Amino acid sequence: MVHFSTCGSPFGIIQIGCEDGYVVSIRCAGTDASEAASPFSELVKGQLQEYFCGKRSIFDFPINPKGTPFQLAVWHELRQIPYGETRTYGEIAVAIGKPKASRAVGMACNRNPLWIVIPCHRVVGSNQCLTGYAGGLSLKRALLELEQQS
C-alpha cells in the first residue's frame, strides 16, 4: 500500500508516495493533500529541502518507479544527467539504443512518476529550447535555474 506525505517547496506542495521502503512517486499536490509522515518520508523531505536550498545535487533514498521496460530505461538514463546540465530527447534516445525514439523519450518523460529525483526537467529540445514538462514550462525553467545557481 502506498503511503503519502507532503512537503513544502518553493513551487507549492509536493506529495511523496512511499511503499515498502521505496519512494514510488513525487508530484505536485493540491492543498488538500493528506499526511502520513514516517521516518522514511522525513528523510525524503529533508533531501528535497536540501535540493531546493541548493545544498544537494544527488538523492540517495531508494526509489521504485513503475513503468514499462522502455520507460524504465529512459528514467535510468535521465538519472545519469549531471546536476545543472541538460540533454536533448534525441541524446537520451541514442543513449538507450533507440536513436529514432526521441518522441517516445518525451512521452516517457511525461509519465515520470518521480519528478526532480528522475530529472526530466533536464531534457530539452534539439534546439536547446525548453519543451514540454508535466509540471509546466515555468516549473521546468525554475528547476533548471535553481540548479544553475548552485
C-alpha positions as a LaTeX table, in Angstrom:
\begin{tabular}{lrrr}
\hline
Residue & $x$ (\AA) & $y$ (\AA) & $z$ (\AA) \\
\hline
Met1 & 0.00 & 0.00 & 0.00 \\
Val2 & 1.31 & 3.43 & $-0.92$ \\
His3 & 1.51 & 5.90 & 1.96 \\
Phe4 & 1.53 & 9.59 & 1.11 \\
Ser5 & 3.09 & 12.54 & 2.87 \\
Thr6 & 3.55 & 16.13 & 1.84 \\
Cys7 & 6.44 & 18.54 & 1.68 \\
Gly8 & 6.52 & 22.27 & 1.06 \\
Ser9 & 8.67 & 23.57 & $-1.76$ \\
Pro10 & 9.28 & 26.90 & $-3.48$ \\
Phe11 & 6.88 & 25.62 & $-6.15$ \\
Gly12 & 3.99 & 24.55 & $-3.94$ \\
Ile13 & 3.11 & 21.43 & $-2.02$ \\
Ile14 & 4.73 & 18.17 & $-3.10$ \\
Gln15 & 3.14 & 14.80 & $-2.44$ \\
Ile16 & 5.53 & 11.91 & $-1.76$ \\
Gly17 & 4.33 & 8.34 & $-2.20$ \\
Cys18 & 6.22 & 5.61 & $-0.33$ \\
Glu19 & 5.71 & 1.87 & $-0.49$ \\
Asp20 & 7.72 & $-0.90$ & 1.18 \\
Gly21 & 10.72 & 1.33 & 1.88 \\
Tyr22 & 10.86 & 2.91 & $-1.58$ \\
Val23 & 9.71 & 6.23 & $-2.99$ \\
Val24 & 7.32 & 5.43 & $-5.82$ \\
Ser25 & 6.01 & 8.89 & $-6.66$ \\
Ile26 & 6.77 & 12.57 & $-6.18$ \\
Arg27 & 4.38 & 15.08 & $-7.69$ \\
Cys28 & 2.72 & 18.42 & $-7.23$ \\
Ala29 & $-0.15$ & 18.12 & $-4.76$ \\
Gly30 & $-3.31$ & 20.02 & $-4.16$ \\
Thr31 & $-3.83$ & 21.98 & $-0.99$ \\
Asp32 & $-5.88$ & 19.13 & 0.47 \\
Ala33 & $-3.10$ & 16.50 & 0.31 \\
Ser34 & $-3.18$ & 14.02 & 3.16 \\
Glu35 & $-0.27$ & 13.48 & 5.52 \\
Ala36 & 1.14 & 10.17 & 6.78 \\
Ala37 & 4.64 & 11.01 & 7.95 \\
Ser38 & 7.17 & 8.29 & 8.77 \\
Pro39 & 10.91 & 8.32 & 9.48 \\
Phe40 & 11.46 & 7.35 & 5.84 \\
Ser41 & 9.27 & 10.13 & 4.45 \\
Glu42 & 11.06 & 12.59 & 6.76 \\
Leu43 & 14.39 & 11.52 & 5.19 \\
Val44 & 12.93 & 12.13 & 1.71 \\
Lys45 & 11.53 & 15.52 & 2.74 \\
Gly46 & 14.90 & 16.52 & 4.19 \\
Gln47 & 16.72 & 15.66 & 0.98 \\
Leu48 & 14.16 & 17.52 & $-1.13$ \\
Gln49 & 14.52 & 20.60 & 1.09 \\
Glu50 & 18.32 & 20.41 & 0.73 \\
Tyr51 & 17.86 & 20.27 & $-3.05$ \\
Phe52 & 15.60 & 23.34 & $-3.02$ \\
Cys53 & 18.19 & 25.21 & $-0.93$ \\
Gly54 & 20.97 & 24.33 & $-3.38$ \\
Lys55 & 22.72 & 22.04 & $-0.88$ \\
Arg56 & 22.01 & 18.68 & $-2.56$ \\
Ser57 & 22.52 & 17.54 & $-6.13$ \\
Ile58 & 22.05 & 13.78 & $-5.73$ \\
Phe59 & 19.28 & 11.89 & $-3.93$ \\
Asp60 & 20.26 & 8.69 & $-2.19$ \\
Phe61 & 16.97 & 7.30 & $-0.95$ \\
Pro62 & 15.69 & 4.15 & $-2.67$ \\
Ile63 & 13.19 & 4.56 & $-5.48$ \\
Asn64 & 10.95 & 2.11 & $-7.30$ \\
Pro65 & 9.15 & 3.77 & $-10.21$ \\
Lys66 & 6.54 & 1.70 & $-12.01$ \\
Gly67 & 6.68 & 1.74 & $-15.80$ \\
Thr68 & 7.27 & $-0.20$ & $-19.00$ \\
Pro69 & 10.76 & $-1.52$ & $-19.78$ \\
Phe70 & 11.21 & 1.38 & $-22.22$ \\
Gln71 & 10.15 & 3.96 & $-19.63$ \\
Leu72 & 12.44 & 2.41 & $-17.03$ \\
Ala73 & 15.37 & 2.59 & $-19.48$ \\
Val74 & 14.64 & 6.27 & $-20.17$ \\
Trp75 & 14.25 & 7.08 & $-16.48$ \\
His76 & 17.51 & 5.30 & $-15.68$ \\
Glu77 & 19.29 & 7.36 & $-18.33$ \\
Leu78 & 17.75 & 10.60 & $-17.04$ \\
Arg79 & 19.33 & 9.89 & $-13.66$ \\
Gln80 & 22.73 & 9.91 & $-15.41$ \\
Ile81 & 22.36 & 13.58 & $-16.44$ \\
Pro82 & 24.60 & 15.56 & $-14.09$ \\
Tyr83 & 23.09 & 18.23 & $-11.88$ \\
Gly84 & 22.93 & 21.56 & $-13.69$ \\
Glu85 & 23.34 & 20.04 & $-17.16$ \\
Thr86 & 20.86 & 19.19 & $-19.90$ \\
Arg87 & 20.50 & 16.60 & $-22.62$ \\
Thr88 & 18.20 & 16.51 & $-25.62$ \\
Tyr89 & 15.45 & 13.97 & $-26.15$ \\
Gly90 & 17.50 & 12.68 & $-29.11$ \\
Glu91 & 20.61 & 12.24 & $-26.98$ \\
Ile92 & 18.62 & 10.21 & $-24.46$ \\
Ala93 & 17.18 & 8.08 & $-27.28$ \\
Val94 & 20.69 & 7.36 & $-28.60$ \\
Ala95 & 21.97 & 6.60 & $-25.10$ \\
Ile96 & 19.33 & 3.89 & $-24.58$ \\
Gly97 & 19.99 & 2.36 & $-28.00$ \\
Lys98 & 16.82 & 3.66 & $-29.68$ \\
Pro99 & 18.10 & 6.57 & $-31.82$ \\
Lys100 & 14.77 & 7.13 & $-33.61$ \\
Ala101 & 12.71 & 7.20 & $-30.40$ \\
Ser102 & 13.10 & 10.83 & $-29.30$ \\
Arg103 & 9.32 & 11.36 & $-29.26$ \\
Ala104 & 8.83 & 8.20 & $-27.22$ \\
Val105 & 11.50 & 9.52 & $-24.83$ \\
Gly106 & 9.38 & 12.64 & $-24.48$ \\
Met107 & 6.34 & 10.52 & $-23.62$ \\
Ala108 & 8.37 & 8.57 & $-21.04$ \\
Cys109 & 9.44 & 11.90 & $-19.51$ \\
Asn110 & 5.80 & 12.94 & $-19.37$ \\
Arg111 & 4.95 & 9.76 & $-17.45$ \\
Asn112 & 7.82 & 10.17 & $-14.98$ \\
Pro113 & 6.40 & 9.45 & $-11.50$ \\
Leu114 & 9.39 & 10.92 & $-9.63$ \\
Trp115 & 9.96 & 14.43 & $-10.91$ \\
Ile116 & 13.12 & 16.11 & $-9.57$ \\
Val117 & 14.59 & 12.73 & $-8.49$ \\
Ile118 & 14.34 & 11.41 & $-12.06$ \\
Pro119 & 15.28 & 14.77 & $-13.58$ \\
Cys120 & 13.17 & 15.02 & $-16.72$ \\
His121 & 13.40 & 18.80 & $-16.30$ \\
Arg122 & 16.99 & 18.43 & $-17.59$ \\
Val123 & 15.79 & 17.25 & $-21.01$ \\
Val124 & 15.43 & 19.90 & $-23.72$ \\
Gly125 & 14.56 & 20.05 & $-27.39$ \\
Ser126 & 17.14 & 19.51 & $-30.13$ \\
Asn127 & 17.49 & 23.28 & $-30.47$ \\
Gln128 & 18.21 & 23.54 & $-26.70$ \\
Cys129 & 14.83 & 25.20 & $-26.13$ \\
Leu130 & 12.58 & 24.18 & $-23.29$ \\
Thr131 & 9.82 & 21.89 & $-24.45$ \\
Gly132 & 7.05 & 20.04 & $-22.64$ \\
Tyr133 & 7.08 & 19.33 & $-18.93$ \\
Ala134 & 4.31 & 17.70 & $-16.94$ \\
Gly135 & 4.64 & 20.41 & $-14.28$ \\
Gly136 & 4.59 & 23.20 & $-16.89$ \\
Leu137 & 7.40 & 25.07 & $-18.60$ \\
Ser138 & 7.63 & 27.69 & $-15.86$ \\
Leu139 & 8.42 & 24.96 & $-13.32$ \\
Lys140 & 10.94 & 23.35 & $-15.68$ \\
Arg141 & 12.64 & 26.72 & $-16.15$ \\
Ala142 & 12.66 & 27.35 & $-12.39$ \\
Leu143 & 14.24 & 23.96 & $-11.63$ \\
Leu144 & 16.95 & 24.49 & $-14.25$ \\
Glu145 & 17.64 & 27.99 & $-12.90$ \\
Leu146 & 17.83 & 26.63 & $-9.35$ \\
Glu147 & 20.46 & 24.13 & $-10.49$ \\
Gln148 & 22.42 & 26.76 & $-12.42$ \\
Gln149 & 22.66 & 28.98 & $-9.32$ \\
Ser150 & 24.11 & 26.26 & $-7.10$ \\
\hline
\end{tabular}
